[in-house]
Amino acid sequence: NDGLHIARSTGYEDGTRMGYHDLTHYKPFDPYPRAQFRNEDHGYHREYGDKYAYRAEYERGYQAGYQSTFRRR
């Protein structure tokens, strides 16, 4: 499903950004979507299908991106 691929990719990019922000601002490790990403639907469009499936895949991507970035330090 293209929508789920987009969800994971968008989540990964957002998680990478937040991980970098946390690293550069000496924040503790927190791989869960928050702030502007807390709704876990960034990039969602109705044609992608089920919003709950999108959100779950977004969260997986976000956590993967965040962890990958944060652990590089």
PDB file of C-alpha atoms in Angstrom:
ATOM      1  CA  ASN A   1       0.000   0.000   0.000  1.00  0.00           C
ATOM      2  CA  ASP A   2       1.494   3.325  -1.099  1.00  0.00           C
ATOM      3  CA  GLY A   3      -0.219   5.187   1.740  1.00  0.00           C
ATOM      4  CA  LEU A   4       1.543   3.085   4.357  1.00  0.00           C
ATOM      5  CA  HIS A   5       4.886   3.521   2.623  1.00  0.00           C
ATOM      6  CA  ILE A   6       4.336   7.291   2.610  1.00  0.00           C
ATOM      7  CA  ALA A   7       3.326   7.176   6.289  1.00  0.00           C
ATOM      8  CA  ARG A   8       6.492   5.345   7.287  1.00  0.00           C
ATOM      9  CA  SER A   9       8.697   7.589   5.165  1.00  0.00           C
ATOM     10  CA  THR A  10       7.092  10.785   6.471  1.00  0.00           C
ATOM     11  CA  GLY A  11       7.309   9.515  10.048  1.00  0.00           C
ATOM     12  CA  TYR A  12      10.961   8.593   9.563  1.00  0.00           C
ATOM     13  CA  GLU A  13      11.805  12.081   8.290  1.00  0.00           C
ATOM     14  CA  ASP A  14       9.903  13.732  11.144  1.00  0.00           C
ATOM     15  CA  GLY A  15      11.531  11.456  13.718  1.00  0.00           C
ATOM     16  CA  THR A  16      14.947  12.224  12.281  1.00  0.00           C
ATOM     17  CA  ARG A  17      14.258  15.947  12.601  1.00  0.00           C
ATOM     18  CA  MET A  18      13.051  15.650  16.194  1.00  0.00           C
ATOM     19  CA  GLY A  19      15.944  13.361  17.131  1.00  0.00           C
ATOM     20  CA  TYR A  20      18.409  15.886  15.748  1.00  0.00           C
ATOM     21  CA  HIS A  21      16.648  18.686  17.608  1.00  0.00           C
ATOM     22  CA  ASP A  22      16.785  16.754  20.872  1.00  0.00           C
ATOM     23  CA  LEU A  23      20.475  15.926  20.400  1.00  0.00           C
ATOM     24  CA  THR A  24      21.491  19.487  19.627  1.00  0.00           C
ATOM     25  CA  HIS A  25      19.445  20.859  22.526  1.00  0.00           C
ATOM     26  CA  TYR A  26      20.705  18.241  25.027  1.00  0.00           C
ATOM     27  CA  LYS A  27      17.242  16.764  25.552  1.00  0.00           C
ATOM     28  CA  PRO A  28      16.705  13.220  26.858  1.00  0.00           C
ATOM     29  CA  PHE A  29      15.901  10.314  24.542  1.00  0.00           C
ATOM     30  CA  ASP A  30      12.151  10.372  23.771  1.00  0.00           C
ATOM     31  CA  PRO A  31      11.243   8.420  20.618  1.00  0.00           C
ATOM     32  CA  TYR A  32       7.484   9.050  20.774  1.00  0.00           C
ATOM     33  CA  PRO A  33       5.808  11.552  18.453  1.00  0.00           C
ATOM     34  CA  ARG A  34       5.116  14.832  20.231  1.00  0.00           C
ATOM     35  CA  ALA A  35       4.763  18.553  19.635  1.00  0.00           C
ATOM     36  CA  GLN A  36       3.594  19.150  16.071  1.00  0.00           C
ATOM     37  CA  PHE A  37       3.859  15.395  15.344  1.00  0.00           C
ATOM     38  CA  ARG A  38       1.721  14.110  18.238  1.00  0.00           C
ATOM     39  CA  ASN A  39      -1.329  13.421  16.033  1.00  0.00           C
ATOM     40  CA  GLU A  40       0.765  11.021  13.916  1.00  0.00           C
ATOM     41  CA  ASP A  41      -1.065  12.017  10.744  1.00  0.00           C
ATOM     42  CA  HIS A  42       1.428  14.408   9.139  1.00  0.00           C
ATOM     43  CA  GLY A  43       1.186  13.972   5.391  1.00  0.00           C
ATOM     44  CA  TYR A  44      -2.063  11.964   5.506  1.00  0.00           C
ATOM     45  CA  HIS A  45      -4.570  12.244   2.649  1.00  0.00           C
ATOM     46  CA  ARG A  46      -7.878  10.424   2.517  1.00  0.00           C
ATOM     47  CA  GLU A  47      -6.858   8.509  -0.600  1.00  0.00           C
ATOM     48  CA  TYR A  48      -4.180   6.734   1.481  1.00  0.00           C
ATOM     49  CA  GLY A  49      -6.908   4.677   3.120  1.00  0.00           C
ATOM     50  CA  ASP A  50      -7.469   3.934   6.768  1.00  0.00           C
ATOM     51  CA  LYS A  51      -6.206   6.770   8.955  1.00  0.00           C
ATOM     52  CA  TYR A  52      -5.518   4.485  11.937  1.00  0.00           C
ATOM     53  CA  ALA A  53      -3.282   2.258   9.821  1.00  0.00           C
ATOM     54  CA  TYR A  54      -1.514   5.372   8.528  1.00  0.00           C
ATOM     55  CA  ARG A  55      -0.960   6.647  12.068  1.00  0.00           C
ATOM     56  CA  ALA A  56       0.438   3.305  13.249  1.00  0.00           C
ATOM     57  CA  GLU A  57       2.886   3.154  10.343  1.00  0.00           C
ATOM     58  CA  TYR A  58       3.818   6.817  10.816  1.00  0.00           C
ATOM     59  CA  GLU A  59       4.662   6.112  14.461  1.00  0.00           C
ATOM     60  CA  ARG A  60       6.868   3.140  13.494  1.00  0.00           C
ATOM     61  CA  GLY A  61       8.715   5.291  10.984  1.00  0.00           C
ATOM     62  CA  TYR A  62       9.031   8.176  13.434  1.00  0.00           C
ATOM     63  CA  GLN A  63      10.527   5.958  16.106  1.00  0.00           C
ATOM     64  CA  ALA A  64      12.948   4.375  13.648  1.00  0.00           C
ATOM     65  CA  GLY A  65      14.124   7.780  12.393  1.00  0.00           C
ATOM     66  CA  TYR A  66      14.415   9.210  15.880  1.00  0.00           C
ATOM     67  CA  GLN A  67      16.362   6.244  17.217  1.00  0.00           C
ATOM     68  CA  SER A  68      18.667   6.137  14.212  1.00  0.00           C
ATOM     69  CA  THR A  69      19.545   9.817  14.592  1.00  0.00           C
ATOM     70  CA  PHE A  70      19.763   9.942  18.371  1.00  0.00           C
ATOM     71  CA  ARG A  71      21.963   6.871  18.638  1.00  0.00           C
ATOM     72  CA  ARG A  72      24.562   8.278  16.212  1.00  0.00           C
ATOM     73  CA  ARG A  73      25.924  10.704  18.759  1.00  0.00           C
TER      74      ARG A  73
END
